[in-house]
RNA sequence: GGAGGAGUGUCCGAGUGGUUUAAGGAGGCGGUCUUGAAAACCGUUGUACCGCAAGGUACCGGGGGUUCGAAUCCCUCCUCCUCCGCCA
């Protein structure tokens, strides 16, 4: 959520910032609601002050054995006026809140301005795409051929956009989760967290998935639960409505969860293979830090994600997303893209965002800069470290051999127990 | 799922309709005393919103209601505890 005071005091800055990402801020509606709310607030608070003062007087008169019926009658009308105003204010606040919850974040000044992904900026690339002396297969062809992926039975037991991983495939998936968590906890200083996969509405609102993206989420009945679309939601909300102390920061969490996405708007896209599934595994990195450190932490976060690909010796590149391509809550976002031979291009495998105080304001996550000082909002960041299914796909494709077997990356051999999957 | 109990500030904890601000204690911070520390004593101690300010308003798990006036009474929801049932 944007700072309502910023909108009030620097309206042209807010409008210009959001215009860069193609969003038009409804300034007229905002101003009308905000001004009316404040006007009524002043009015009702004056009335409440009167009521408080007079009610104490009533107590005093009654204790002294006097008759207070005249002022009590007068106060009845004041009470009615207060109730009416309180109702009006509540309604105005609801409307204002609904409006503000649907306003995306303002891009950071270092983000290139652009309408779509064609304006994303290449930051760096690592590794050389392998040259094959045979026609490389796609990961799903390899997986089905090895008997480690079963799409037909997945369709039978669940439906489209699901896969059953079997034998070495299942083991590879599990090995990658362990490998990623081990690297981030023992080499990058993250604390491992294993959160619930179902969360409440307040958590989904806190990180920005709701109210705007309701149709992308799986809602569970009975109960008011949502299945997590990413571990970002439960992990960021760990500190919702908390005031952290400055010496706790920065906080680094690494969490594995399955992720569940309805993929409502992506019919027909990536229907083959395991690139886009309703359920996938992901190790997520989440940081809470002081505002002045968030951009430094952002760079470190991207490097932590990249480190996994380097250890796996998978070629990748880092892209800085332009204003039109970054997510709703992000101020700045890098995508890490891994080389996939069958696509003959790089595909997103990690998305690393700095949300500044956008999520912290929604989720009310603050810290005290110094003992006794006023609390301020923290900055939150997160990034995939990495998407496990896509990593499986990248390994199968980049490490495939002509006979259909797949060489296991060196760092995974102790996790899996074989050198080659055949 | 059934029965009972509870939720108060950083923490413990008192408070079942009114008289200045939620008593008291602990902890934190500042001070006095002391060579220094401890003890003792004194002071101070949350969050948010509105307002140029003085100041005001709200918050006793959440929401709603009764009343001139609610931490206190009523309704509803949530969470935790005890017992019973079911269960990986």
Short mmCIF file of C-alpha atoms (C1' of nucleotides) in Angstrom, two decimals:
data_model
loop_
_atom_site.label_atom_id
_atom_site.label_comp_id
_atom_site.label_asym_id
_atom_site.label_seq_id
_atom_site.Cartn_x
_atom_site.Cartn_y
_atom_site.Cartn_z
CA UNK A 1 0.00 0.00 0.00
CA UNK A 2 1.18 3.51 -0.73
CA UNK A 3 1.64 6.04 2.04
CA UNK A 4 -1.61 7.98 2.16
CA UNK A 5 0.29 11.01 3.37
CA UNK A 6 2.52 10.85 0.31
CA UNK A 7 -0.54 10.85 -1.91
CA UNK A 8 -1.90 13.85 -0.01
CA UNK A 9 1.29 15.91 0.04
CA UNK A 10 3.00 14.90 -3.23
CA UNK A 11 0.10 14.00 -5.53
CA UNK A 12 1.94 14.85 -8.76
CA UNK A 13 4.87 12.62 -7.75
CA UNK A 14 2.52 9.68 -7.09
CA UNK A 15 0.64 10.17 -10.35
CA UNK A 16 3.87 10.44 -12.37
CA UNK A 17 5.44 7.42 -10.64
CA UNK A 18 2.46 5.19 -11.30
CA UNK A 19 2.09 6.47 -14.87
CA UNK A 20 5.52 4.97 -15.60
CA UNK A 21 4.00 1.54 -15.13
CA UNK A 22 0.90 2.45 -17.08
CA UNK A 23 -1.34 2.95 -14.06
CA UNK A 24 -3.62 5.92 -13.70
CA UNK A 25 -4.15 7.00 -10.11
CA UNK A 26 -7.79 7.99 -9.44
CA UNK A 27 -6.83 11.26 -7.77
CA UNK A 28 -10.25 12.86 -7.94
CA UNK A 29 -11.97 9.96 -6.15
CA UNK A 30 -9.19 9.78 -3.63
CA UNK A 31 -9.26 13.47 -2.76
CA UNK A 32 -13.01 13.49 -2.39
CA UNK A 33 -13.04 10.50 -0.03
CA UNK A 34 -10.03 11.67 1.95
CA UNK A 35 -11.28 15.21 2.48
CA UNK A 36 -14.77 14.15 3.42
CA UNK A 37 -13.41 11.62 5.87
CA UNK A 38 -11.21 14.16 7.59
CA UNK A 39 -13.99 16.73 7.74
CA UNK A 40 -16.35 14.28 9.44
CA UNK A 41 -13.62 13.03 11.72
CA UNK A 42 -13.00 16.48 13.13
CA UNK A 43 -16.73 16.94 13.61
CA UNK A 44 -17.31 13.65 15.40
CA UNK A 45 -14.29 14.06 17.64
CA UNK A 46 -15.61 17.39 18.85
CA UNK A 47 -18.94 15.77 19.65
CA UNK A 48 -17.24 12.90 21.45
CA UNK A 49 -15.27 15.35 23.50
CA UNK A 50 -18.52 17.00 24.53
CA UNK A 51 -20.08 13.65 25.38
CA UNK A 52 -17.12 12.57 27.48
CA UNK A 53 -17.10 15.82 29.43
CA UNK A 54 -20.84 15.89 30.03
CA UNK A 55 -21.05 12.22 30.96
CA UNK A 56 -18.54 12.75 33.71
CA UNK A 57 -20.62 15.64 34.92
CA UNK A 58 -23.67 13.32 35.02
CA UNK A 59 -21.75 10.95 37.21
CA UNK A 60 -20.84 13.74 39.56
CA UNK A 61 -24.42 15.04 39.79
CA UNK A 62 -25.82 11.57 40.44
CA UNK A 63 -23.21 10.83 43.09
CA UNK A 64 -24.24 14.05 44.81
CA UNK A 65 -27.91 12.94 44.65
CA UNK A 66 -28.94 15.55 42.02
CA UNK A 67 -31.20 15.32 38.98
CA UNK A 68 -29.45 15.00 35.61
CA UNK A 69 -32.39 14.08 33.41
CA UNK A 70 -32.28 17.32 31.39
CA UNK A 71 -28.68 16.89 30.19
CA UNK A 72 -29.18 13.17 29.67
CA UNK A 73 -31.98 13.93 27.27
CA UNK A 74 -29.81 16.46 25.46
CA UNK A 75 -26.98 13.96 25.23
CA UNK A 76 -29.25 11.41 23.59
CA UNK A 77 -29.31 13.59 20.50
CA UNK A 78 -25.54 14.02 20.59
CA UNK A 79 -25.23 10.25 20.80
CA UNK A 80 -27.38 9.82 17.71
CA UNK A 81 -25.33 12.37 15.79
CA UNK A 82 -22.13 10.56 16.79
CA UNK A 83 -23.49 7.23 15.64
CA UNK A 84 -24.50 8.68 12.28
CA UNK A 85 -21.09 10.28 11.75
CA UNK A 86 -19.25 7.15 12.87
CA UNK A 87 -21.20 5.13 10.31
CA UNK A 88 -20.39 7.64 7.57
CA UNK A 89 -16.70 7.61 8.48
CA UNK A 90 -16.57 3.83 8.57
CA UNK A 91 -18.07 3.70 5.10
CA UNK A 92 -15.66 6.33 3.76
CA UNK A 93 -12.72 4.48 5.27
CA UNK A 94 -13.85 1.21 3.73
CA UNK A 95 -14.04 2.84 0.31
CA UNK A 96 -10.70 4.59 0.72
CA UNK A 97 -9.10 1.39 1.91
CA UNK A 98 -10.52 -0.61 -0.98
CA UNK A 99 -9.18 1.99 -3.38
CA UNK A 100 -5.70 2.08 -1.84
CA UNK A 101 -5.39 -1.73 -1.71
CA UNK A 102 -5.72 -1.87 -5.49
CA UNK A 103 -3.01 0.71 -6.19
CA UNK A 104 0.30 -0.90 -7.23
CA UNK A 105 3.71 0.15 -5.96
CA UNK A 106 5.66 3.04 -7.46
CA UNK A 107 8.73 1.85 -9.41
CA UNK A 108 12.18 2.78 -8.13
CA UNK A 109 14.03 5.43 -10.11
CA UNK A 110 16.61 2.88 -11.31
CA UNK A 111 13.94 0.82 -13.10
CA UNK A 112 13.85 1.26 -16.89
CA UNK A 113 10.57 2.66 -18.17
CA UNK A 114 8.76 0.41 -20.62
CA UNK A 115 5.45 -1.15 -21.53
CA UNK A 116 6.40 -4.84 -21.69
CA UNK A 117 9.24 -7.34 -21.41
CA UNK A 118 10.94 -6.04 -24.57
CA UNK A 119 12.20 -3.11 -22.48
CA UNK A 120 13.73 -5.33 -19.78
CA UNK A 121 17.44 -4.75 -19.38
CA UNK A 122 20.09 -7.46 -19.49
CA UNK A 123 22.30 -7.07 -16.40
CA UNK A 124 24.67 -9.99 -16.86
CA UNK A 125 24.89 -13.55 -18.03
CA UNK A 126 26.82 -16.53 -16.70
CA UNK A 127 27.92 -19.72 -18.44
CA UNK A 128 27.82 -20.71 -22.08
CA UNK A 129 24.80 -22.52 -23.48
CA UNK A 130 25.98 -26.02 -24.34
CA UNK A 131 26.39 -26.94 -28.01
CA UNK A 132 24.81 -30.30 -28.73
CA UNK A 133 26.11 -32.68 -31.39
CA UNK A 134 22.66 -34.26 -31.47
CA UNK A 135 19.13 -32.85 -31.46
CA UNK A 136 18.37 -32.02 -27.79
CA UNK A 137 15.02 -33.19 -26.46
CA UNK A 138 12.62 -31.24 -24.28
CA UNK A 139 12.55 -32.01 -20.54
CA UNK A 140 9.14 -33.68 -20.76
CA UNK A 141 10.27 -35.96 -23.58
CA UNK A 142 13.32 -36.91 -21.54
CA UNK A 143 11.28 -37.32 -18.35
CA UNK A 144 8.64 -39.50 -19.96
CA UNK A 145 11.34 -41.48 -21.76
CA UNK A 146 13.14 -42.22 -18.50
CA UNK A 147 9.87 -43.12 -16.76
CA UNK A 148 10.39 -40.39 -14.17
CA UNK A 149 7.51 -38.13 -15.28
CA UNK A 150 3.94 -39.26 -15.86
CA UNK A 151 1.60 -36.67 -17.34
CA UNK A 152 -1.17 -39.09 -18.37
CA UNK A 153 -1.76 -40.47 -14.93
CA UNK A 154 -1.45 -36.99 -13.44
CA UNK A 155 -4.27 -35.92 -15.76
CA UNK A 156 -6.29 -38.91 -14.64
CA UNK A 157 -5.91 -38.34 -10.92
CA UNK A 158 -5.98 -34.52 -11.00
CA UNK A 159 -6.20 -32.85 -14.41
CA UNK A 160 -4.22 -30.64 -16.75
CA UNK A 161 -1.13 -28.82 -15.47
CA UNK A 162 -0.15 -31.55 -13.05
CA UNK A 163 2.63 -34.12 -13.17
CA UNK A 164 3.53 -37.26 -11.25
CA UNK A 165 7.24 -37.51 -10.53
CA UNK A 166 8.52 -41.04 -10.12
CA UNK A 167 11.65 -42.91 -9.13
CA UNK A 168 14.78 -40.80 -9.85
CA UNK A 169 12.58 -37.88 -10.85
CA UNK A 170 10.90 -37.81 -7.44
CA UNK A 171 14.30 -38.18 -5.83
CA UNK A 172 15.78 -35.37 -7.95
CA UNK A 173 12.95 -33.07 -6.90
CA UNK A 174 13.51 -33.85 -3.23
CA UNK A 175 17.29 -33.63 -3.57
CA UNK A 176 17.04 -30.14 -5.06
CA UNK A 177 14.88 -28.90 -2.18
CA UNK A 178 17.44 -30.18 0.32
CA UNK A 179 20.40 -28.89 -1.69
CA UNK A 180 18.94 -25.38 -2.02
CA UNK A 181 17.98 -25.13 1.63
CA UNK A 182 21.38 -26.44 2.71
CA UNK A 183 23.25 -23.87 0.63
CA UNK A 184 21.12 -20.93 1.76
CA UNK A 185 21.18 -21.85 5.43
CA UNK A 186 24.82 -22.86 5.76
CA UNK A 187 26.47 -20.54 3.22
CA UNK A 188 24.19 -17.49 2.96
CA UNK A 189 22.99 -17.09 6.53
CA UNK A 190 19.29 -17.80 6.10
CA UNK A 191 17.14 -19.34 8.82
CA UNK A 192 15.05 -22.26 7.61
CA UNK A 193 11.28 -21.97 8.03
CA UNK A 194 8.63 -24.56 7.26
CA UNK A 195 5.30 -22.70 7.22
CA UNK A 196 1.68 -23.74 6.71
CA UNK A 197 0.54 -24.18 3.10
CA UNK A 198 -2.90 -22.72 3.87
CA UNK A 199 -3.18 -19.11 4.97
CA UNK A 200 -5.97 -16.71 5.88
CA UNK A 201 -7.24 -13.73 3.97
CA UNK A 202 -5.32 -11.20 6.05
CA UNK A 203 -2.02 -12.82 5.08
CA UNK A 204 -2.90 -12.80 1.39
CA UNK A 205 -3.80 -9.12 1.68
CA UNK A 206 -0.62 -8.34 3.59
CA UNK A 207 1.68 -9.36 0.78
CA UNK A 208 -0.52 -7.96 -1.99
CA UNK A 209 -2.10 -11.04 -3.62
CA UNK A 210 -5.53 -9.89 -2.45
CA UNK A 211 -7.86 -8.22 -3.10
CA UNK A 212 -6.75 -7.76 -6.70
CA UNK A 213 -5.69 -11.25 -7.74
CA UNK A 214 -8.39 -13.38 -6.19
CA UNK A 215 -8.94 -15.38 -9.41
CA UNK A 216 -5.29 -16.54 -9.46
CA UNK A 217 -5.61 -18.28 -6.08
CA UNK A 218 -7.02 -21.60 -4.96
CA UNK A 219 -9.55 -21.06 -2.24
CA UNK A 220 -10.20 -23.93 0.13
CA UNK A 221 -13.55 -24.97 1.52
CA UNK A 222 -14.53 -25.34 4.27
CA UNK A 223 -12.95 -22.36 6.01
CA UNK A 224 -11.63 -19.05 4.81
CA UNK A 225 -8.28 -20.43 3.64
CA UNK A 226 -6.16 -19.87 0.56
CA UNK A 227 -3.49 -22.27 -0.69
CA UNK A 228 -0.15 -20.48 -0.74
CA UNK A 229 0.90 -19.30 -4.23
CA UNK A 230 4.44 -18.85 -2.84
CA UNK A 231 6.15 -19.12 0.56
CA UNK A 232 6.49 -15.35 0.40
CA UNK A 233 2.95 -15.12 1.81
CA UNK A 234 3.26 -17.13 5.04
CA UNK A 235 6.88 -16.14 5.67
CA UNK A 236 6.48 -12.37 5.17
CA UNK A 237 3.37 -12.49 7.34
CA UNK A 238 5.31 -14.13 10.17
CA UNK A 239 6.00 -10.61 11.42
CA UNK A 240 2.65 -9.04 10.56
CA UNK A 241 1.54 -6.56 13.24
CA UNK A 242 4.89 -6.72 14.97
CA UNK A 243 7.43 -4.12 15.99
CA UNK A 244 10.92 -5.55 15.54
CA UNK A 245 13.98 -4.14 17.25
CA UNK A 246 16.75 -2.67 15.09
CA UNK A 247 19.30 -5.25 16.24
CA UNK A 248 17.12 -8.10 14.92
CA UNK A 249 17.56 -6.77 11.39
CA UNK A 250 18.25 -7.87 8.79
CA UNK A 251 16.22 -11.10 9.09
CA UNK A 252 16.83 -13.77 6.44
CA UNK A 253 14.41 -16.68 6.01
CA UNK A 254 14.59 -19.56 3.56
CA UNK A 255 11.47 -21.67 3.18
CA UNK A 256 10.40 -24.62 1.10
CA UNK A 257 6.72 -24.91 0.23
CA UNK A 258 4.63 -26.36 -2.51
CA UNK A 259 3.02 -23.47 -4.42
CA UNK A 260 -0.48 -23.46 -5.87
CA UNK A 261 -1.64 -21.25 -8.70
CA UNK A 262 -4.87 -21.26 -10.65
CA UNK A 263 -3.12 -19.90 -13.79
CA UNK A 264 -6.49 -18.47 -14.76
CA UNK A 265 -5.16 -16.04 -17.36
CA UNK A 266 -2.66 -18.33 -19.01
CA UNK A 267 -4.78 -20.82 -20.95
CA UNK A 268 -2.76 -22.16 -23.84
CA UNK A 269 0.59 -20.90 -22.54
CA UNK A 270 3.31 -23.41 -21.59
CA UNK A 271 0.91 -26.32 -21.75
CA UNK A 272 3.68 -28.80 -22.46
CA UNK A 273 6.04 -30.01 -19.77
CA UNK A 274 6.40 -28.79 -16.22
CA UNK A 275 7.14 -25.11 -16.81
CA UNK A 276 3.68 -23.94 -15.72
CA UNK A 277 1.84 -26.18 -13.26
CA UNK A 278 -1.00 -25.71 -10.79
CA UNK A 279 1.28 -27.14 -8.12
CA UNK A 280 5.04 -26.76 -7.97
CA UNK A 281 7.79 -26.77 -5.40
CA UNK A 282 9.84 -23.70 -4.58
CA UNK A 283 12.47 -22.62 -2.10
CA UNK A 284 11.84 -18.97 -1.30
CA UNK A 285 14.16 -16.40 0.27
CA UNK A 286 12.57 -13.63 2.35
CA UNK A 287 14.29 -10.64 3.95
CA UNK A 288 13.24 -7.97 6.39
CA UNK A 289 15.65 -5.03 6.65
CA UNK A 290 16.10 -1.35 7.39
CA UNK A 291 15.02 0.98 4.57
CA UNK A 292 18.52 2.31 3.95
CA UNK A 293 19.85 -1.21 3.43
CA UNK A 294 17.19 -2.68 1.15
CA UNK A 295 18.84 -2.00 -2.21
CA UNK A 296 22.13 -3.48 -1.02
CA UNK A 297 20.19 -6.49 0.34
CA UNK A 298 18.37 -6.77 -2.98
CA UNK A 299 21.64 -7.22 -4.89
CA UNK A 300 22.82 -9.82 -2.36
CA UNK A 301 19.52 -11.67 -2.66
CA UNK A 302 19.89 -12.01 -6.44
CA UNK A 303 23.41 -13.32 -5.98
CA UNK A 304 22.20 -15.90 -3.46
CA UNK A 305 19.70 -17.21 -6.01
CA UNK A 306 22.30 -17.20 -8.80
CA UNK A 307 24.72 -19.14 -6.61
CA UNK A 308 22.48 -22.21 -6.85
CA UNK A 309 22.60 -22.13 -10.64
CA UNK A 310 26.37 -21.71 -10.59
CA UNK A 311 26.80 -24.71 -8.31
CA UNK A 312 24.57 -26.69 -10.65
CA UNK A 313 26.56 -25.30 -13.60
CA UNK A 314 23.43 -24.13 -15.39
CA UNK A 315 23.83 -21.11 -17.72
CA UNK A 316 21.69 -18.13 -16.76
CA UNK A 317 21.21 -14.43 -17.22
CA UNK A 318 19.87 -11.69 -14.94
CA UNK A 319 17.29 -9.27 -16.28
CA UNK A 320 16.14 -6.02 -14.69
CA UNK A 321 12.41 -5.83 -15.33
CA UNK A 322 11.03 -2.61 -16.77
CA UNK A 323 8.24 -0.64 -15.11
CA UNK A 324 5.51 -2.32 -17.16
CA UNK A 325 6.67 -5.87 -16.50
CA UNK A 326 7.23 -5.87 -12.76
CA UNK A 327 4.71 -7.22 -10.27
CA UNK A 328 1.99 -5.33 -8.43
CA UNK A 329 3.83 -4.95 -5.11
CA UNK A 330 7.42 -4.55 -6.34
CA UNK A 331 9.44 -1.34 -6.49
CA UNK A 332 12.23 -3.11 -8.36
CA UNK A 333 12.59 -6.65 -9.64
CA UNK A 334 15.30 -8.81 -11.17
CA UNK A 335 14.40 -12.01 -12.95
CA UNK A 336 16.98 -14.76 -13.09
CA UNK A 337 16.52 -16.80 -16.26
CA UNK A 338 18.00 -20.23 -16.91
CA UNK A 339 18.98 -21.57 -20.32
CA UNK A 340 16.55 -24.17 -21.68
CA UNK A 341 17.89 -25.84 -24.87
CA UNK A 342 14.49 -27.05 -26.11
CA UNK A 343 13.14 -23.50 -25.97
CA UNK A 344 16.42 -22.19 -27.38
CA UNK A 345 16.13 -19.33 -24.89
CA UNK A 346 16.30 -18.35 -21.24
CA UNK A 347 13.25 -18.88 -19.04
CA UNK A 348 12.47 -17.34 -15.65
CA UNK A 349 13.54 -19.49 -12.71
CA UNK A 350 13.67 -16.84 -9.99
CA UNK A 351 12.11 -13.46 -9.44
CA UNK A 352 13.80 -11.23 -6.86
CA UNK A 353 11.91 -8.17 -5.69
CA UNK A 354 12.38 -5.25 -3.37
CA UNK A 355 8.97 -4.16 -2.10
CA UNK A 356 10.34 -1.29 -0.02
CA UNK A 357 7.62 -0.53 2.56
CA UNK A 358 4.69 -1.50 0.31
CA UNK A 359 4.07 -4.88 1.94
CA UNK A 360 5.22 -3.68 5.36
CA UNK A 361 2.55 -0.98 5.33
CA UNK A 362 -0.16 -3.47 4.32
CA UNK A 363 0.97 -6.05 6.85
CA UNK A 364 1.97 -3.48 9.49
CA UNK A 365 5.53 -4.73 9.96
CA UNK A 366 7.65 -2.14 11.73
CA UNK A 367 10.92 -1.77 13.59
CA UNK A 368 12.25 0.63 16.16
CA UNK A 369 15.36 2.37 14.77
CA UNK A 370 16.65 3.01 18.31
CA UNK A 371 15.33 2.17 21.80
CA UNK A 372 12.51 4.59 22.55
CA UNK A 373 12.35 5.90 18.96
CA UNK A 374 9.18 5.95 16.88
CA UNK A 375 8.53 2.73 14.96
CA UNK A 376 9.05 2.80 11.18
CA UNK A 377 8.08 0.38 8.45
CA UNK A 378 10.72 -2.18 7.48
CA UNK A 379 11.53 -2.98 3.89
CA UNK A 380 10.67 -6.49 2.69
CA UNK A 381 12.29 -8.45 -0.12
CA UNK A 382 11.97 -11.88 -1.55
CA UNK A 383 13.14 -14.07 -4.35
CA UNK A 384 12.96 -17.66 -5.48
CA UNK A 385 15.98 -19.63 -4.51
CA UNK A 386 14.87 -21.44 -6.77
CA UNK A 387 11.74 -22.76 -8.45
CA UNK A 388 12.37 -26.49 -8.10
CA UNK A 389 10.30 -27.82 -11.02
CA UNK A 390 11.95 -25.50 -13.49
CA UNK A 391 15.34 -26.46 -12.08
CA UNK A 392 14.49 -30.10 -12.75
CA UNK A 393 13.55 -29.16 -16.31
CA UNK A 394 16.79 -27.23 -16.76
CA UNK A 395 18.90 -30.12 -15.44
CA UNK A 396 17.20 -32.68 -17.66
CA UNK A 397 17.63 -30.54 -20.74
CA UNK A 398 21.14 -29.22 -20.15
CA UNK A 399 22.57 -32.50 -18.82
CA UNK A 400 20.90 -34.86 -21.32
CA UNK A 401 22.89 -37.42 -23.25
CA UNK A 402 22.24 -38.74 -26.74
CA UNK A 403 20.94 -42.09 -25.45
CA UNK A 404 18.23 -40.33 -23.42
CA UNK A 405 20.03 -40.66 -20.10
CA UNK A 406 20.81 -37.64 -17.90
CA UNK A 407 24.07 -36.99 -16.09
CA UNK A 408 23.52 -35.87 -12.49
CA UNK A 409 25.19 -32.52 -11.65
CA UNK A 410 28.17 -33.14 -9.39
CA UNK A 411 26.80 -31.25 -6.37
CA UNK A 412 23.66 -33.40 -6.37
CA UNK A 413 25.30 -36.81 -6.53
CA UNK A 414 25.64 -37.18 -2.77
CA UNK A 415 21.94 -36.31 -2.46
CA UNK A 416 20.76 -38.78 -5.09
CA UNK A 417 23.26 -41.59 -4.99
CA UNK A 418 23.81 -42.13 -8.73
CA UNK A 419 25.91 -40.33 -11.34
CA UNK A 420 23.58 -40.92 -14.26
CA UNK A 421 19.81 -41.30 -14.47
CA UNK A 422 19.00 -43.90 -17.09
"C1'" G B 1 -17.55 -32.48 17.08
"C1'" G B 2 -19.23 -32.07 22.73
"C1'" A B 3 -18.52 -29.77 27.89
"C1'" G B 4 -16.04 -26.14 30.80
"C1'" G B 5 -12.45 -21.98 31.55
"C1'" A B 6 -9.63 -17.83 29.85
"C1'" G B 7 -7.83 -13.48 26.64
"C1'" U B 8 -6.14 -6.28 30.21
"C1'" G B 9 -0.06 -2.04 28.48
"C1'" U B 10 6.99 -4.64 27.26
"C1'" C B 11 5.84 -8.59 31.13
"C1'" C B 12 3.01 -10.15 35.68
"C1'" G B 13 -1.50 -8.66 37.47
"C1'" A B 14 -6.07 -5.79 39.89
"C1'" G B 15 -10.42 -4.00 38.10
"C1'" U B 16 -18.65 -6.52 36.90
"C1'" G B 17 -21.69 0.82 34.75
"C1'" G B 18 -19.53 6.96 36.56
"C1'" U B 19 -16.21 11.24 40.38
"C1'" U B 20 -8.29 13.52 36.59
"C1'" U B 21 -5.44 10.12 32.89
"C1'" A B 22 -6.59 1.37 33.69
"C1'" A B 23 -4.58 0.28 40.66
"C1'" G B 24 -0.15 -2.18 42.06
"C1'" G B 25 4.37 -4.74 40.89
"C1'" A B 26 8.44 -6.14 37.59
"C1'" G B 27 11.43 -4.60 33.55
"C1'" G B 28 13.44 -0.37 30.51
"C1'" C B 29 15.19 4.73 30.39
"C1'" G B 30 16.82 9.35 33.09
"C1'" G B 31 18.36 11.34 37.78
"C1'" U B 32 19.97 11.71 43.22
"C1'" C B 33 23.46 9.30 46.42
"C1'" U B 34 28.54 6.67 45.52
"C1'" U B 35 35.66 6.45 43.90
"C1'" G B 36 32.71 2.87 40.82
"C1'" A B 37 28.79 -0.56 41.05
"C1'" A B 38 24.70 -2.52 43.78
"C1'" A B 39 20.84 -1.11 47.02
"C1'" A B 40 17.58 2.77 48.22
"C1'" C B 41 14.88 6.99 46.68
"C1'" C B 42 12.74 10.43 42.83
"C1'" G B 43 11.04 11.01 37.88
"C1'" U B 44 9.68 8.77 33.31
"C1'" U B 45 7.76 4.79 30.25
"C1'" G B 46 2.43 2.18 24.36
"C1'" U B 47 0.20 2.68 19.31
"C1'" A B 48 -2.58 5.17 15.67
"C1'" C B 49 -5.48 9.09 13.68
"C1'" C B 50 -7.13 14.45 13.29
"C1'" G B 51 -5.10 19.42 14.07
"C1'" C B 52 -0.37 24.98 12.13
"C1'" A B 53 -0.62 24.59 17.29
"C1'" A B 54 -2.80 24.23 22.01
"C1'" G B 55 -5.03 20.05 22.16
"C1'" G B 56 -8.50 16.24 20.91
"C1'" U B 57 -10.16 11.19 19.58
"C1'" A B 58 -9.67 5.91 19.49
"C1'" C B 59 -7.57 1.32 21.28
"C1'" C B 60 -8.40 -3.71 27.65
"C1'" G B 61 -8.51 -10.56 21.55
"C1'" G B 62 -11.71 -8.82 16.57
"C1'" G B 63 -16.53 -6.95 15.05
"C1'" G B 64 -21.45 -5.27 16.35
"C1'" G B 65 -25.10 -3.66 20.10
"C1'" U B 66 -27.43 -1.53 24.88
"C1'" U B 67 -26.54 3.27 27.68
"C1'" C B 68 -26.11 10.21 28.92
"C1'" G B 69 -21.64 7.16 30.06
"C1'" A B 70 -18.75 0.27 28.78
"C1'" A B 71 -12.41 -3.03 30.24
"C1'" U B 72 -17.10 -4.00 33.02
"C1'" C B 73 -23.74 -5.67 30.41
"C1'" C B 74 -25.67 -8.28 25.61
"C1'" C B 75 -24.76 -10.70 20.61
"C1'" U B 76 -21.19 -12.76 17.33
"C1'" C B 77 -16.48 -14.34 15.65
"C1'" C B 78 -11.24 -15.59 16.64
"C1'" U B 79 -7.33 -17.60 19.63
"C1'" C B 80 -5.46 -20.30 23.83
"C1'" C B 81 -6.07 -23.83 28.09
"C1'" U B 82 -8.56 -28.38 30.55
"C1'" C B 83 -11.51 -32.76 29.79
"C1'" C B 84 -14.26 -36.16 26.30
"C1'" G B 85 -14.77 -38.10 21.21
"C1'" C B 86 -12.39 -38.82 16.41
"C1'" C B 87 -7.74 -38.89 13.92
"C1'" A B 88 -2.05 -38.90 10.41
#
